mmCIF file of C-alpha atoms in Angstrom:
data_model
loop_
_atom_site.group_PDB
_atom_site.id
_atom_site.type_symbol
_atom_site.label_atom_id
_atom_site.label_comp_id
_atom_site.label_asym_id
_atom_site.label_seq_id
_atom_site.Cartn_x
_atom_site.Cartn_y
_atom_site.Cartn_z
ATOM 1 C CA UNK A 2 10.350 -11.073 0.149
ATOM 2 C CA UNK A 3 11.689 -10.169 3.385
ATOM 3 C CA UNK A 4 13.373 -7.124 1.892
ATOM 4 C CA UNK A 5 9.895 -6.111 0.156
ATOM 5 C CA UNK A 6 8.081 -6.432 3.233
ATOM 6 C CA UNK A 7 10.312 -4.430 5.264
ATOM 7 C CA UNK A 8 10.498 -1.324 2.707
ATOM 8 C CA UNK A 9 6.498 -1.309 2.334
ATOM 9 C CA UNK A 10 6.149 -1.622 6.212
ATOM 10 C CA UNK A 11 8.783 0.952 6.941
ATOM 11 C CA UNK A 12 6.715 3.521 4.365
ATOM 12 C CA UNK A 13 3.712 2.664 5.746
ATOM 13 C CA UNK A 14 4.523 2.986 9.314
ATOM 14 C CA UNK A 15 6.323 6.296 8.570
ATOM 15 C CA UNK A 16 2.710 7.414 6.739
ATOM 16 C CA UNK A 17 0.752 6.116 9.518
ATOM 17 C CA UNK A 18 2.753 7.781 12.050
ATOM 18 C CA UNK A 19 2.369 11.260 10.500
ATOM 19 C CA UNK A 20 -1.147 10.912 10.072
ATOM 20 C CA UNK A 21 -1.812 9.974 13.461
ATOM 21 C CA UNK A 22 0.146 12.457 15.088
ATOM 22 C CA UNK A 23 -0.792 15.597 12.976
ATOM 23 C CA UNK A 24 -3.691 17.186 13.917
ATOM 24 C CA UNK A 25 -4.828 18.494 10.553
ATOM 25 C CA UNK A 26 -6.688 15.562 8.989
ATOM 26 C CA UNK A 27 -7.470 17.824 5.431
ATOM 27 C CA UNK A 28 -7.455 16.282 1.778
ATOM 28 C CA UNK A 29 -4.072 18.094 1.358
ATOM 29 C CA UNK A 30 -2.387 16.455 4.070
ATOM 30 C CA UNK A 31 -4.013 13.228 2.647
ATOM 31 C CA UNK A 32 -3.080 13.290 -0.757
ATOM 32 C CA UNK A 33 0.837 14.591 0.615
ATOM 33 C CA UNK A 34 0.776 11.145 2.332
ATOM 34 C CA UNK A 35 -0.163 9.807 -0.494
ATOM 35 C CA UNK A 36 2.118 10.976 -2.797
ATOM 36 C CA UNK A 37 5.152 9.804 0.152
ATOM 37 C CA UNK A 38 3.330 6.179 0.080
ATOM 38 C CA UNK A 39 3.157 5.863 -3.371
ATOM 39 C CA UNK A 40 6.455 7.697 -4.096
ATOM 40 C CA UNK A 41 8.516 5.262 -1.275
ATOM 41 C CA UNK A 42 6.834 2.160 -3.375
ATOM 42 C CA UNK A 43 7.608 2.894 -6.625
ATOM 43 C CA UNK A 44 11.333 4.274 -6.285
ATOM 44 C CA UNK A 45 11.728 1.437 -3.542
ATOM 45 C CA UNK A 46 10.637 -0.774 -6.107
ATOM 46 C CA UNK A 47 13.321 0.132 -8.269
ATOM 47 C CA UNK A 48 15.736 -0.206 -5.764
ATOM 48 C CA UNK A 49 14.430 -4.000 -5.083
ATOM 49 C CA UNK A 50 14.218 -4.583 -8.598
ATOM 50 C CA UNK A 51 18.270 -4.247 -8.953
ATOM 51 C CA UNK A 52 19.053 -5.710 -5.635
ATOM 52 C CA UNK A 53 16.443 -8.699 -4.682
ATOM 53 C CA UNK A 54 17.748 -12.234 -6.152
ATOM 54 C CA UNK A 55 15.381 -14.662 -4.167
ATOM 55 C CA UNK A 56 11.961 -12.641 -4.766
ATOM 56 C CA UNK A 57 9.640 -13.053 -7.740
ATOM 57 C CA UNK A 58 10.190 -9.613 -9.623
ATOM 58 C CA UNK A 59 6.495 -9.432 -10.097
ATOM 59 C CA UNK A 60 6.212 -9.318 -6.371
ATOM 60 C CA UNK A 61 7.985 -5.951 -6.305
ATOM 61 C CA UNK A 62 6.962 -4.535 -10.412
ATOM 62 C CA UNK A 63 3.067 -4.944 -10.071
ATOM 63 C CA UNK A 64 2.758 -2.969 -6.705
ATOM 64 C CA UNK A 65 5.668 -0.340 -7.951
ATOM 65 C CA UNK A 66 4.145 -0.009 -10.999
ATOM 66 C CA UNK A 67 0.489 0.231 -9.612
ATOM 67 C CA UNK A 68 2.232 3.320 -6.929
ATOM 68 C CA UNK A 69 3.796 4.849 -10.002
ATOM 69 C CA UNK A 70 1.027 5.400 -11.696
ATOM 70 C CA UNK A 71 -1.264 6.598 -8.462
ATOM 71 C CA UNK A 72 1.286 8.852 -8.038
ATOM 72 C CA UNK A 73 1.385 10.623 -11.267
ATOM 73 C CA UNK A 74 -1.987 10.704 -10.838
ATOM 74 C CA UNK A 75 -2.050 12.676 -7.759
ATOM 75 C CA UNK A 76 0.160 15.062 -9.446
ATOM 76 C CA UNK A 77 -2.490 15.821 -12.723
ATOM 77 C CA UNK A 78 -5.602 15.657 -10.611
ATOM 78 C CA UNK A 79 -4.483 17.389 -7.149
ATOM 79 C CA UNK A 80 -4.261 20.752 -8.070
ATOM 80 C CA UNK A 81 -7.216 23.050 -7.847
ATOM 81 C CA UNK A 82 -10.660 22.367 -8.083
ATOM 82 C CA UNK A 83 -13.746 22.387 -5.049
ATOM 83 C CA UNK A 84 -13.268 20.158 -1.981
ATOM 84 C CA UNK A 85 -15.606 18.039 -3.472
ATOM 85 C CA UNK A 86 -13.852 17.189 -6.104
ATOM 86 C CA UNK A 87 -10.405 17.044 -4.489
ATOM 87 C CA UNK A 88 -11.935 14.565 -2.146
ATOM 88 C CA UNK A 89 -13.509 12.289 -5.131
ATOM 89 C CA UNK A 90 -9.968 12.356 -6.633
ATOM 90 C CA UNK A 91 -8.595 11.463 -3.171
ATOM 91 C CA UNK A 92 -10.963 8.549 -2.287
ATOM 92 C CA UNK A 93 -10.314 7.132 -6.064
ATOM 93 C CA UNK A 94 -6.756 7.261 -5.964
ATOM 94 C CA UNK A 95 -6.341 5.303 -2.626
ATOM 95 C CA UNK A 96 -9.190 2.749 -3.775
ATOM 96 C CA UNK A 97 -6.944 2.148 -6.818
ATOM 97 C CA UNK A 98 -4.161 1.481 -4.921
ATOM 98 C CA UNK A 99 -5.372 -0.632 -2.293
ATOM 99 C CA UNK A 100 -7.377 -2.466 -4.775
ATOM 100 C CA UNK A 101 -4.713 -2.630 -7.561
ATOM 101 C CA UNK A 102 -2.295 -3.795 -5.404
ATOM 102 C CA UNK A 103 -4.738 -6.463 -3.558
ATOM 103 C CA UNK A 104 -5.453 -7.971 -6.924
ATOM 104 C CA UNK A 105 -1.874 -8.253 -7.682
ATOM 105 C CA UNK A 106 -1.205 -9.693 -4.382
ATOM 106 C CA UNK A 107 -4.041 -12.466 -4.412
ATOM 107 C CA UNK A 108 -2.913 -13.261 -8.177
ATOM 108 C CA UNK A 109 0.836 -13.753 -6.723
ATOM 109 C CA UNK A 110 -0.463 -15.882 -4.122
ATOM 110 C CA UNK A 111 -1.711 -18.693 -6.130
ATOM 111 C CA UNK A 112 1.952 -19.133 -6.875
ATOM 112 C CA UNK A 113 3.620 -18.211 -3.808
ATOM 113 C CA UNK A 114 5.065 -20.942 -0.935
ATOM 114 C CA UNK A 115 2.771 -21.793 2.009
ATOM 115 C CA UNK A 116 3.940 -19.130 4.571
ATOM 116 C CA UNK A 117 3.713 -16.548 1.802
ATOM 117 C CA UNK A 118 0.323 -17.598 0.625
ATOM 118 C CA UNK A 119 -1.936 -16.858 3.687
ATOM 119 C CA UNK A 120 0.235 -13.607 4.287
ATOM 120 C CA UNK A 121 0.064 -12.305 0.558
ATOM 121 C CA UNK A 122 -3.948 -13.359 0.932
ATOM 122 C CA UNK A 123 -4.256 -11.138 4.246
ATOM 123 C CA UNK A 124 -2.613 -8.257 2.928
ATOM 124 C CA UNK A 125 -4.950 -8.733 -0.225
ATOM 125 C CA UNK A 126 -7.941 -8.989 1.786
ATOM 126 C CA UNK A 127 -7.026 -6.142 3.751
ATOM 127 C CA UNK A 128 -6.380 -3.832 0.460
ATOM 128 C CA UNK A 129 -9.467 -5.104 -1.213
ATOM 129 C CA UNK A 130 -11.796 -4.173 2.229
ATOM 130 C CA UNK A 131 -9.834 -0.734 2.112
ATOM 131 C CA UNK A 132 -10.508 -0.064 -1.860
ATOM 132 C CA UNK A 133 -14.041 -1.176 -1.115
ATOM 133 C CA UNK A 134 -14.522 1.071 1.963
ATOM 134 C CA UNK A 135 -13.053 4.287 -0.130
ATOM 135 C CA UNK A 136 -15.143 3.092 -3.692
ATOM 136 C CA UNK A 137 -18.575 2.938 -1.544
ATOM 137 C CA UNK A 138 -18.680 4.490 1.245
ATOM 138 C CA UNK A 139 -19.724 8.410 1.967
ATOM 139 C CA UNK A 140 -16.568 9.556 3.253
ATOM 140 C CA UNK A 141 -15.679 13.231 4.282
ATOM 141 C CA UNK A 142 -12.281 14.422 4.679
ATOM 142 C CA UNK A 143 -11.786 13.739 8.053
ATOM 143 C CA UNK A 144 -13.124 9.953 7.802
ATOM 144 C CA UNK A 145 -11.056 9.335 4.545
ATOM 145 C CA UNK A 146 -7.524 10.599 6.189
ATOM 146 C CA UNK A 147 -8.209 8.583 9.154
ATOM 147 C CA UNK A 148 -9.513 5.555 6.986
ATOM 148 C CA UNK A 149 -5.932 5.918 5.057
ATOM 149 C CA UNK A 150 -4.641 5.903 8.464
ATOM 150 C CA UNK A 151 -6.041 2.937 9.712
ATOM 151 C CA UNK A 152 -5.170 0.733 6.401
ATOM 152 C CA UNK A 153 -1.582 2.155 6.506
ATOM 153 C CA UNK A 154 -1.352 1.255 10.200
ATOM 154 C CA UNK A 155 -2.922 -2.015 10.222
ATOM 155 C CA UNK A 156 -0.797 -3.208 6.793
ATOM 156 C CA UNK A 157 2.477 -1.855 8.740
ATOM 157 C CA UNK A 158 1.902 -4.460 11.381
ATOM 158 C CA UNK A 159 0.855 -7.158 9.239
ATOM 159 C CA UNK A 160 4.261 -6.590 7.060
ATOM 160 C CA UNK A 161 6.671 -5.960 9.771
ATOM 161 C CA UNK A 162 5.221 -9.444 11.491
ATOM 162 C CA UNK A 163 5.024 -11.280 8.128
ATOM 163 C CA UNK A 164 9.142 -9.929 7.758
ATOM 164 C CA UNK A 165 9.979 -10.776 11.335
ATOM 165 C CA UNK A 166 8.881 -14.395 10.903
ATOM 166 C CA UNK A 167 11.616 -17.052 10.656
ATOM 167 C CA UNK A 168 11.820 -18.249 6.912
ATOM 168 C CA UNK A 169 11.910 -21.842 6.154
ATOM 169 C CA UNK A 170 15.007 -23.807 5.671
ATOM 170 C CA UNK A 171 14.633 -24.326 1.673
ATOM 171 C CA UNK A 172 13.957 -20.390 1.797
ATOM 172 C CA UNK A 173 17.434 -18.827 3.325
#
């Protein structure tokens, strides 16, 4: 689980830092960052499936599959269209990514060990809250990209702390 968290924390931190220090908060930049995040999770998941032996494969496969699905949809729907339609596609894709990952993490938390159970549920709650904001709130481009940056920042910190936490004796 540690390598999964290190991978996701690194991807989320790089993406959040890019959004935070970039002055352009347009949907184009947000979509580009979303493509980076989903590609990183999908390809990183493929590598971890081959190298990771101690982690349950479903904790790697399901979020990677959701990310790959969202990545494919960004390529299909992000070209052309009006500003309103691009915003609707962007917010929908972020909601799918965050919500799908949140559901997968909550389901995985039911069979996880005690330390991972709490962290999976915290991560799931963050993703569910993000999905609800992107699905229900009337966002403009600036707010949508800003909320994506906030989600990535908080998730990166939470996963980095989780990865840095000492492991239990039987897991080492």
